[in-house]
PDB file of C-alpha atoms and ligand atoms in Angstrom:
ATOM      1  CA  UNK I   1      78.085  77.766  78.091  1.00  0.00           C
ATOM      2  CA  UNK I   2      77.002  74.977  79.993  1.00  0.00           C
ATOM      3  CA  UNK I   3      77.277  73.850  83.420  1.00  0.00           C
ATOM      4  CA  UNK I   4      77.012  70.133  83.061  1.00  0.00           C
ATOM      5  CA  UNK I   5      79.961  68.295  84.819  1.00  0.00           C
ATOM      6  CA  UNK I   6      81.194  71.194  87.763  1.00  0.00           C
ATOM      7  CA  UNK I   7      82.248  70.007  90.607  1.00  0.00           C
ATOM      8  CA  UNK I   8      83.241  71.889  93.317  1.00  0.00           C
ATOM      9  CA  UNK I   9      86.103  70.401  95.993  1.00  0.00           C
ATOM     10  CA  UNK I  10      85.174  71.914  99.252  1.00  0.00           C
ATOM     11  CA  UNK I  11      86.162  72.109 102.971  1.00  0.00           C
ATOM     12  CA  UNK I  12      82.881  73.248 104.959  1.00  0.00           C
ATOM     13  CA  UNK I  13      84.655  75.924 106.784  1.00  0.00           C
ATOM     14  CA  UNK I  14      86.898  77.545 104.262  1.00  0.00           C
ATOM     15  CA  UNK I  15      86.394  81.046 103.142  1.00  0.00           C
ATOM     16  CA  UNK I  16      87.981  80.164 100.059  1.00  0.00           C
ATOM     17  CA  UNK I  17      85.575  77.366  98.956  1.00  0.00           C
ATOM     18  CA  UNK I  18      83.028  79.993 100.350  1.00  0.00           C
ATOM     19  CA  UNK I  19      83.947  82.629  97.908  1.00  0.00           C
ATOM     20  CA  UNK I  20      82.860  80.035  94.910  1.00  0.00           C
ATOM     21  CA  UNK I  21      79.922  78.937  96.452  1.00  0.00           C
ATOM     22  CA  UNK I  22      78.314  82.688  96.381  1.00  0.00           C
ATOM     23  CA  UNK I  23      80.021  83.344  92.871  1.00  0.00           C
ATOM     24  CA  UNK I  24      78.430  80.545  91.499  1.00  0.00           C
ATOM     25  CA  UNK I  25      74.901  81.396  92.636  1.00  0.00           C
ATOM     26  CA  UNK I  26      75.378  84.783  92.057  1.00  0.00           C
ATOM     27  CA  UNK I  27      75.799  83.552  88.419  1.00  0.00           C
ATOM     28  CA  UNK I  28      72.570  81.914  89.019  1.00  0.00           C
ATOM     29  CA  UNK I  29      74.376  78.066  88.655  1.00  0.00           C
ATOM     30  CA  UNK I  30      72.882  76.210  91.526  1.00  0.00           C
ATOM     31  CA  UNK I  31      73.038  73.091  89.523  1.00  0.00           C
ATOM     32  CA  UNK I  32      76.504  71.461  91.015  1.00  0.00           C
ATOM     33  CA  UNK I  33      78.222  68.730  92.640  1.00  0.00           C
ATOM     34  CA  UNK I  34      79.880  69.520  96.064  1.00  0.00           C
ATOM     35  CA  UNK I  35      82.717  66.883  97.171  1.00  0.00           C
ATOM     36  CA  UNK I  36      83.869  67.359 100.498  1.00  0.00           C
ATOM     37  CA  UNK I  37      87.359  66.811 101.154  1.00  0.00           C
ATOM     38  CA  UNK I  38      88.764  65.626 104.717  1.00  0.00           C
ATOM     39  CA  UNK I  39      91.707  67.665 104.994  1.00  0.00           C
ATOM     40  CA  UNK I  40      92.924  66.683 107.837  1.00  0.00           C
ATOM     41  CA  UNK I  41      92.922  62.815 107.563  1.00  0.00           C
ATOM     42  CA  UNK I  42      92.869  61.857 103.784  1.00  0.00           C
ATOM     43  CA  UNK I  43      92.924  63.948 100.868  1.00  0.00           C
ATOM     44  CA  UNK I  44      90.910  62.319  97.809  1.00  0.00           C
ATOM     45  CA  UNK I  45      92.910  61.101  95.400  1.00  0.00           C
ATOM     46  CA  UNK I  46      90.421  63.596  92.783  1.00  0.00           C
ATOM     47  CA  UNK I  47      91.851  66.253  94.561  1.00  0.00           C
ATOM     48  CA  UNK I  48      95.697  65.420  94.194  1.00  0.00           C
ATOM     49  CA  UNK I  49      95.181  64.516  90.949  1.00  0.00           C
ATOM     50  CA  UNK I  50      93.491  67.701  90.478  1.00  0.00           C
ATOM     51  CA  UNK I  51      95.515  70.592  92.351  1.00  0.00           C
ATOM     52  CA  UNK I  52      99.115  68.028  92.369  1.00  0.00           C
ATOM     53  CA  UNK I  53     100.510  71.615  92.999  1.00  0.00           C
ATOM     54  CA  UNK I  54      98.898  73.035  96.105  1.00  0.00           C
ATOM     55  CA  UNK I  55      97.281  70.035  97.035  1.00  0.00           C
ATOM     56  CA  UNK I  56      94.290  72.712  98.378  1.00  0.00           C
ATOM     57  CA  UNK I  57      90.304  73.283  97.983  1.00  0.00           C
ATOM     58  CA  UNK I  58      88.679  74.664  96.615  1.00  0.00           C
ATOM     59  CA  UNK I  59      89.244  73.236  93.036  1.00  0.00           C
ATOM     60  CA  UNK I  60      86.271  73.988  90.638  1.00  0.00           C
ATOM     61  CA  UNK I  61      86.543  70.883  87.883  1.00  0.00           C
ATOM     62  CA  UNK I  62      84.464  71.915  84.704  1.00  0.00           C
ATOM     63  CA  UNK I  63      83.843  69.503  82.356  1.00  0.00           C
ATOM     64  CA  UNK I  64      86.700  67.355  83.612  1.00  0.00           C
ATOM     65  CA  UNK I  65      89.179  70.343  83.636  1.00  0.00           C
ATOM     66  CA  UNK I  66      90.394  71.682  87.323  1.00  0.00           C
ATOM     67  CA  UNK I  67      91.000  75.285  88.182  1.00  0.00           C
ATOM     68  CA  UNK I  68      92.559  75.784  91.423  1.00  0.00           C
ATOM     69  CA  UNK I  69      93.040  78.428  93.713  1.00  0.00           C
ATOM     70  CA  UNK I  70      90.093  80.347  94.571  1.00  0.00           C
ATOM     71  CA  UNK I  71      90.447  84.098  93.018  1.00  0.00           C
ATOM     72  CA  UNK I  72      91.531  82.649  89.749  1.00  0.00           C
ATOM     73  CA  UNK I  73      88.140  80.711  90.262  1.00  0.00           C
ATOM     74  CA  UNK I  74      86.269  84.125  90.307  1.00  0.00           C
ATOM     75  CA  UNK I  75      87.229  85.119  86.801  1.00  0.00           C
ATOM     76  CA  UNK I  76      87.094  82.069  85.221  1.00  0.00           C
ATOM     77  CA  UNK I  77      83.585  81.763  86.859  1.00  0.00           C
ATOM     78  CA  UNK I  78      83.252  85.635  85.469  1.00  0.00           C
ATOM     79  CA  UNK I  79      84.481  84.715  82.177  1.00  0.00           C
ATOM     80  CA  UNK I  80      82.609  82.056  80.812  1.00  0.00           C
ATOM     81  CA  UNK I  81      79.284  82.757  82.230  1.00  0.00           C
ATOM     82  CA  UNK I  82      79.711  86.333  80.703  1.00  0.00           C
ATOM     83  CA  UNK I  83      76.492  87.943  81.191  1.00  0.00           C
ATOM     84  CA  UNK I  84      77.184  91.462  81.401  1.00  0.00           C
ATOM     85  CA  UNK I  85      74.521  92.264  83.763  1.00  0.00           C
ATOM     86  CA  UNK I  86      76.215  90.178  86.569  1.00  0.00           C
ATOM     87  CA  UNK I  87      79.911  90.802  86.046  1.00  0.00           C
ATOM     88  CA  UNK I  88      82.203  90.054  88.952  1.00  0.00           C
ATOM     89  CA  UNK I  89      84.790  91.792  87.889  1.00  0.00           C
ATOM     90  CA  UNK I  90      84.903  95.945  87.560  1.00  0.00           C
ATOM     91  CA  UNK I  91      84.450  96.806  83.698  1.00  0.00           C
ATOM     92  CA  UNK I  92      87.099  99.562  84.256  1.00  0.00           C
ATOM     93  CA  UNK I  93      90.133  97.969  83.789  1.00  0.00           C
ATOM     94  CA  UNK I  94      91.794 100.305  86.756  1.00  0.00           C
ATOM     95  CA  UNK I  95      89.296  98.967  88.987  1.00  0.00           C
ATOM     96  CA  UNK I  96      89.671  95.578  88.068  1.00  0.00           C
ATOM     97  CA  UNK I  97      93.262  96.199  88.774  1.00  0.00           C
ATOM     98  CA  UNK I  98      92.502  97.844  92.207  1.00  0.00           C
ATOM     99  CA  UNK I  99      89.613  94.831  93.433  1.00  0.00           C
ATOM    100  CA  UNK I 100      92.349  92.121  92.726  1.00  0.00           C
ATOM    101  CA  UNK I 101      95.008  94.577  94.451  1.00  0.00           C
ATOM    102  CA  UNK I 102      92.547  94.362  97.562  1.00  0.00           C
ATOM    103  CA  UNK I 103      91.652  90.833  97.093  1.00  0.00           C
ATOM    104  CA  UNK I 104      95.370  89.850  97.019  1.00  0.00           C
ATOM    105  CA  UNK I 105      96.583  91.508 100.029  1.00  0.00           C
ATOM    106  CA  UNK I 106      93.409  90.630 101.982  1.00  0.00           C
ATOM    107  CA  UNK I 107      94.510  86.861 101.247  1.00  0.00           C
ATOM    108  CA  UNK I 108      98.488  88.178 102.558  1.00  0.00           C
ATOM    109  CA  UNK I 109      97.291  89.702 105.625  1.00  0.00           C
ATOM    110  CA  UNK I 110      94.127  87.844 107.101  1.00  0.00           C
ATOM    111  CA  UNK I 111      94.534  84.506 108.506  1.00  0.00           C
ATOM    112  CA  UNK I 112      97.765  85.846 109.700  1.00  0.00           C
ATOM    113  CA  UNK I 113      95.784  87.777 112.231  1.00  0.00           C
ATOM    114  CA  UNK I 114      93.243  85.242 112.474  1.00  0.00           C
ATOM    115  CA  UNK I 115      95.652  82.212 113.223  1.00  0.00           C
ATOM    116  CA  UNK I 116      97.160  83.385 116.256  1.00  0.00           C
ATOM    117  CA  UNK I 117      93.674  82.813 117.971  1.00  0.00           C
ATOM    118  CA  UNK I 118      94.652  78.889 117.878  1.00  0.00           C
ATOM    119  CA  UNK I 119      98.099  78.648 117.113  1.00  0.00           C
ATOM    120  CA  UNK I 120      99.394  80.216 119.719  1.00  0.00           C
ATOM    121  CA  UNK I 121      98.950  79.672 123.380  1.00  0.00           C
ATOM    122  CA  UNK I 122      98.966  83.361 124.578  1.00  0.00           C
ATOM    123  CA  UNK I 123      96.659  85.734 124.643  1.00  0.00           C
ATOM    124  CA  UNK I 124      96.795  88.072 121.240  1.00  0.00           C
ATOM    125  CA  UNK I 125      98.427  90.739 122.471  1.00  0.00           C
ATOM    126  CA  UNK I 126      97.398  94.418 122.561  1.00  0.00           C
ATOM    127  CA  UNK I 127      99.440  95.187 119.507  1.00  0.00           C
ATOM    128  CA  UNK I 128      98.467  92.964 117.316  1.00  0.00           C
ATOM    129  CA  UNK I 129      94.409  93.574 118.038  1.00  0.00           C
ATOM    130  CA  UNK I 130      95.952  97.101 116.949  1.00  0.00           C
ATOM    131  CA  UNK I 131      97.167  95.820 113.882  1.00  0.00           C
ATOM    132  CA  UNK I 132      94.362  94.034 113.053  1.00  0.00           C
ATOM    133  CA  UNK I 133      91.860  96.786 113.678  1.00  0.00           C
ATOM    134  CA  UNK I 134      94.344  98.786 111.759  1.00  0.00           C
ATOM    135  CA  UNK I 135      94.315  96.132 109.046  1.00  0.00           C
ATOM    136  CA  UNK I 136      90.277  96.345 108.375  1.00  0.00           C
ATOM    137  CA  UNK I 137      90.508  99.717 108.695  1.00  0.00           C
ATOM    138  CA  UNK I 138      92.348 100.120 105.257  1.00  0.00           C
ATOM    139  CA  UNK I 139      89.467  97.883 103.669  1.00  0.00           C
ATOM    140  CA  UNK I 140      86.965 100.337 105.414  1.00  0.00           C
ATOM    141  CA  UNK I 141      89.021 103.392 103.449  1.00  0.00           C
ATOM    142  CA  UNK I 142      88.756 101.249 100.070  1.00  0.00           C
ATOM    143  CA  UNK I 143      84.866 100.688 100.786  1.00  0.00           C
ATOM    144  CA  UNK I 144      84.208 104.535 101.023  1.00  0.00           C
ATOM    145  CA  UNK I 145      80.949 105.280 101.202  1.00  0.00           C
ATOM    146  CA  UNK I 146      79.610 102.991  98.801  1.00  0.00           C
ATOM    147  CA  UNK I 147      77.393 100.041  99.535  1.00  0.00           C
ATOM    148  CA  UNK I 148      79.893  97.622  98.400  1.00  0.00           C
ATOM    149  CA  UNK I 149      83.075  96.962  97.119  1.00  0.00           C
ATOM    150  CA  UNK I 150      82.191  96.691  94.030  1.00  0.00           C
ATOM    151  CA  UNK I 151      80.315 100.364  93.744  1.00  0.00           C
ATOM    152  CA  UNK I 152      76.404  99.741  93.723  1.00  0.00           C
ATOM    153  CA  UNK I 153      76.976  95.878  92.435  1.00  0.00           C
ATOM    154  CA  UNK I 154      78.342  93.458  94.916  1.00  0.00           C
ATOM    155  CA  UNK I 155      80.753  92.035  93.100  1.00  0.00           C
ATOM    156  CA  UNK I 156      84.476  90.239  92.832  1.00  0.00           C
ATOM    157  CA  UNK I 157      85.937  91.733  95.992  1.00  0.00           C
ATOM    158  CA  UNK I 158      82.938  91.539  98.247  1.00  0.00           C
ATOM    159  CA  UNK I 159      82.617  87.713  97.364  1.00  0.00           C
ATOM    160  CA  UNK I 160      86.639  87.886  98.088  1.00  0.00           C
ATOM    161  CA  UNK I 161      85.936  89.443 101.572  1.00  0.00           C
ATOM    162  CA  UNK I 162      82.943  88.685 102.965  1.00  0.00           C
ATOM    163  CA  UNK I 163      83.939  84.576 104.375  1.00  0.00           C
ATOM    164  CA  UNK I 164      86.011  86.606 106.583  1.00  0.00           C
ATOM    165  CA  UNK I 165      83.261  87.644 108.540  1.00  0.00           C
ATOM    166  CA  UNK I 166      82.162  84.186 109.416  1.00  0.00           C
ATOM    167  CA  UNK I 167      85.966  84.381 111.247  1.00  0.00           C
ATOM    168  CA  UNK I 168      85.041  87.715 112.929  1.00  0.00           C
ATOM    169  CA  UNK I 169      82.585  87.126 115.601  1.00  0.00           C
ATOM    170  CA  UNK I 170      85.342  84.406 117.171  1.00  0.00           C
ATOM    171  CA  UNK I 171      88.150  86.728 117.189  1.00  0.00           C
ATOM    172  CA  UNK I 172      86.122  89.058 119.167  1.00  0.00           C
ATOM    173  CA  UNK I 173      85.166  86.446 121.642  1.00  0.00           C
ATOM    174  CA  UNK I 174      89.425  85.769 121.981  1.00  0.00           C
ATOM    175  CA  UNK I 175      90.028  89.458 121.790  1.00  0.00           C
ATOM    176  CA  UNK I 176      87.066  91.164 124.118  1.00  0.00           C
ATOM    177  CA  UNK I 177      87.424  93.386 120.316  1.00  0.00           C
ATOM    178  CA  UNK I 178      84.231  95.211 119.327  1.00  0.00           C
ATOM    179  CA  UNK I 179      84.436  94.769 115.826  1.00  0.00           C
ATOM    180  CA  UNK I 180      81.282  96.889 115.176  1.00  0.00           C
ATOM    181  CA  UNK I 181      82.086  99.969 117.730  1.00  0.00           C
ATOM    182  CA  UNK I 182      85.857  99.467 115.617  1.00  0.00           C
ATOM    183  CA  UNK I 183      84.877  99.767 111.927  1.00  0.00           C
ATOM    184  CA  UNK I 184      81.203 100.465 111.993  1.00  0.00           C
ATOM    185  CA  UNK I 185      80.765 100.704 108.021  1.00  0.00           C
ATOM    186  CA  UNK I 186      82.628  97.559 107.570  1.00  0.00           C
ATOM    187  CA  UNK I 187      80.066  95.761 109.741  1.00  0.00           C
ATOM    188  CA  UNK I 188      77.418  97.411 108.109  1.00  0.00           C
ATOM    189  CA  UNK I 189      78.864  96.449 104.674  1.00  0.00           C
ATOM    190  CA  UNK I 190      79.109  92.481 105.946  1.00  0.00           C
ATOM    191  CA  UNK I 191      75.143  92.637 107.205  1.00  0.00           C
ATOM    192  CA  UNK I 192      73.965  94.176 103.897  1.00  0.00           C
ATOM    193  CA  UNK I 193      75.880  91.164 102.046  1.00  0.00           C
ATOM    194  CA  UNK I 194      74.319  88.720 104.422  1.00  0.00           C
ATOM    195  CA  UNK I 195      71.404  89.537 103.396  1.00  0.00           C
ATOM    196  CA  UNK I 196      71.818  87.971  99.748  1.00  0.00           C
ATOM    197  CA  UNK I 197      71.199  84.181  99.517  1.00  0.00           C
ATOM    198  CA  UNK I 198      74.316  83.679  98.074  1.00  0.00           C
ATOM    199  CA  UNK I 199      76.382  84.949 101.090  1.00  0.00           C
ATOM    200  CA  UNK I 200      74.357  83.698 103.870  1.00  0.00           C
ATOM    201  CA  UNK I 201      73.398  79.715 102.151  1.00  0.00           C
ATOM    202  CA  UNK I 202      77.316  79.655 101.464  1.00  0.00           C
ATOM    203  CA  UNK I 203      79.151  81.168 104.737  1.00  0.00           C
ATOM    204  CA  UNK I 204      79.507  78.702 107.822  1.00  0.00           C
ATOM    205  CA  UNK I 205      78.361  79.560 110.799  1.00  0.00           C
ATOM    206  CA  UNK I 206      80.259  81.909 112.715  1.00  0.00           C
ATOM    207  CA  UNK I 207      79.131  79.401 116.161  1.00  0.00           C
ATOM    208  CA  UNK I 208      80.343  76.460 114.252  1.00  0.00           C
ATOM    209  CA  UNK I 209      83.601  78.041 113.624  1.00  0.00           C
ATOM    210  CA  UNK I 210      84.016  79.443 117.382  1.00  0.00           C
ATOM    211  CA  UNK I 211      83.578  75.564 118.422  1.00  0.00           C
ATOM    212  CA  UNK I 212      86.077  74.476 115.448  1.00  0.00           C
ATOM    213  CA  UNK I 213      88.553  77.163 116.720  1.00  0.00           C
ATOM    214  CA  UNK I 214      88.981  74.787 119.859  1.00  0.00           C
ATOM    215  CA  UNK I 215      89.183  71.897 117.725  1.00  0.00           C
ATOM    216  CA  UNK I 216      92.251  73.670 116.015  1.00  0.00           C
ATOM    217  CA  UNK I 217      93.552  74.538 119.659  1.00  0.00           C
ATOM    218  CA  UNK I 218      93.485  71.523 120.576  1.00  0.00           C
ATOM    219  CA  UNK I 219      95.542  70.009 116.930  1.00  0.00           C
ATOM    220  CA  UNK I 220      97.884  72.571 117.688  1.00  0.00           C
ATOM    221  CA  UNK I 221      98.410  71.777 121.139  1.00  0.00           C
ATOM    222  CA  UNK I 222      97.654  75.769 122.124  1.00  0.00           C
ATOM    223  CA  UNK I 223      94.214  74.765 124.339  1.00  0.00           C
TER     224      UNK I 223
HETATM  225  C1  LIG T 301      94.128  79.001  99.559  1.00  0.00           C
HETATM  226  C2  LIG T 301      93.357  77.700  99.732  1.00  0.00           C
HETATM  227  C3  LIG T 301      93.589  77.069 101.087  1.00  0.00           C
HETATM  228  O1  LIG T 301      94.332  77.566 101.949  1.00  0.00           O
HETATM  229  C4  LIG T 301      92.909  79.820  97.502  1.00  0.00           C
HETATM  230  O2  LIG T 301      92.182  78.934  97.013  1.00  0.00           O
HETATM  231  O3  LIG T 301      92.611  81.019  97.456  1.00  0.00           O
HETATM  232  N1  LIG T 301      95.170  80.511  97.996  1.00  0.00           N
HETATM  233  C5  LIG T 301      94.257  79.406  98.108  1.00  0.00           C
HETATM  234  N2  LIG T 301      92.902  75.930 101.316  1.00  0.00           N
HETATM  235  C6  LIG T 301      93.069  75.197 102.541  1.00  0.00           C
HETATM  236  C7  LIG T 301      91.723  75.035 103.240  1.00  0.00           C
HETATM  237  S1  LIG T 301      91.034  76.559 103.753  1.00  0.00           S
HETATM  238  O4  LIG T 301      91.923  76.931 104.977  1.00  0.00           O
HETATM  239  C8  LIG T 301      93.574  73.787 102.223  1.00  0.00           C
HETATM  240  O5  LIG T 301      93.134  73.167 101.280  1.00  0.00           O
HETATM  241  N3  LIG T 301      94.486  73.290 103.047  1.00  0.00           N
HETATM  242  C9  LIG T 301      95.008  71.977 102.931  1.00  0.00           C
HETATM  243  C10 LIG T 301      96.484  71.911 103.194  1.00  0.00           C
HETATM  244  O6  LIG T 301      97.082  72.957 103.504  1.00  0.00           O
HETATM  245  O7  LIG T 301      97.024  70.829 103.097  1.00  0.00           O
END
C-alpha cells in the first residue's frame, strides 16, 4: 500500500497527534507531511473540512481521505500497512479487546487529572494526587511484569500511553508527587519506550510543556 499523499494535522504538544507520529515510524513511514494547526487562534479550513465533527487533531488524510480521532488512527495505520511482524494491535482477539479497553479508559480518566494543574486556581488537593496515583496504579497492574503493554512487542497501547509521560514530570513539579518512588515499574516502562526513536523524535518535551502549562494558566485565568 502506498504512502504517497498522508498528511498528518498536528498540534506540537498533543499526546494524541503524538500517538500517530510513533505509529507511523514504527511502521517504518517517515515519508509524510506534517500541517500544524493553531488551535487556539484559527483552525485551517483543511481541518474543518476534514474532522467537520470534532473539529480536533490529529486527522491523518490518506490519499485525500481523513480519519479522525487518534485510536481509530492506530488501526487503520495497523491495517493497511499489515506487516505481521510489526502489528499494533494484539493478534489475540481478547487482547485486542483488553489494549483498546485500557486505551479507552486511559483517554476517560487522564487529562481529567492532568487539567486541574491549569484550570483551576488551587492547589490539587491531597485526594485527588490519591486518585491519580491510584489511577496509574491500575495501568501498573495491567503492565504486570512484562516489558510492555503489548507483551515483549511495544505495541497499540504503549503508543496509546506513553505521550502521557511527556505530561508527568509537570504534574510532579505542581504536586511535590514522586512519580517514580509512586509506581516504579510504570516509570521504568516509560524510560524503556523512550528509548525507541519513535517515542522520543515524536513526544514534546516535558520542559516545553511545564512552560506551556503557564501559558494555559494564564488562558484560563488560574495563574
Ligand atoms: C482527542 C483529540 C483532542 O482532544 C483523539 O484524537 O483521540 N479523542 C481525540 N485534540 C485536541 C488537541 S490535544 O489536546 C484538539 O484538537 N482540540 C481543539 C478543540 O478542542 O477545539
Amino acid at each position: 500500500m502506498s504512502n504517497n499523499n498522508l498528511l498528518l494535522l498536528e498540534f506540537w504538544s498533543s499526546p494524541y497527534s503524538a500517538r500517530v507520529k510513533i505509529a507511523l515510524q514504527e511502521k517504518g513511514i517517515v515519508d509524510y507531511e506534517c500541517q500544524h494547526e493553531d488551535l487556539f487562534n484559527a483552525k485551517s479550513s483543511l481541518l474543518l473540512e476534514m474532522n467537520p465533527v470534532h473539529k480536533k487533531i490529529p486527522v491523518l488524510i490518506h490519499n485525500g481521505k481523513p480519519v479522525p480521532e487518534s485510536l481509530v488512527i492506530l488501526e487503520y495505520i495497523d491495517e493497511v500497512w499489515n506487516d505481521k511482524s510489526q502489528n499494533l494491535l494484539p493478534v489475540d482477539a481478547y487482547e485486542r479487546a483488553r489494549a483498546r479497553f485500557w486505551a479507552d479508559y486511559n483517554d476517560k480518566m487522564f487529562f481529567s487529572f492532568l487539567c486541574k494543574i491549569w484550570r483551576q486556581k488551587d492547589e490539587i488537593q491531597q485526594d485527588e494526587k490519591k486518585d491519580f496515583i491510584s489511577f496509574l496504579k491500575l495501568f501498573e497492574d495491567e503492565l504486570g511484569e512484562k516489558p510492555y503493554f503489548g507483551g515483549n512487542n511495544f505495541g497499540y497501547l504503549d503508543i496509546a500511553l506513553i505521550p502521557n509521560y511527556s505530561w508527568f514530570y509537570s504534574y510532579e513539579k505542581f504536586t511535590k508527587l514522586n512519580l517514580e518512588a509512586e509506581c516504579p515499574k510504570l516509570i521504568a516502562w516509560a524510560k524503556r519506550c523512550m528509548k525507541r526513536d519513535s517515542v522520543n523524535k515524536s513526544l514534546p518535551n516535558e520542559l516545553k510543556i511545564y512552560e506551556y502549562i503557564f501559558e494555559l494558566k494564564k488562558r484560563f485565568g488560574t495563574d
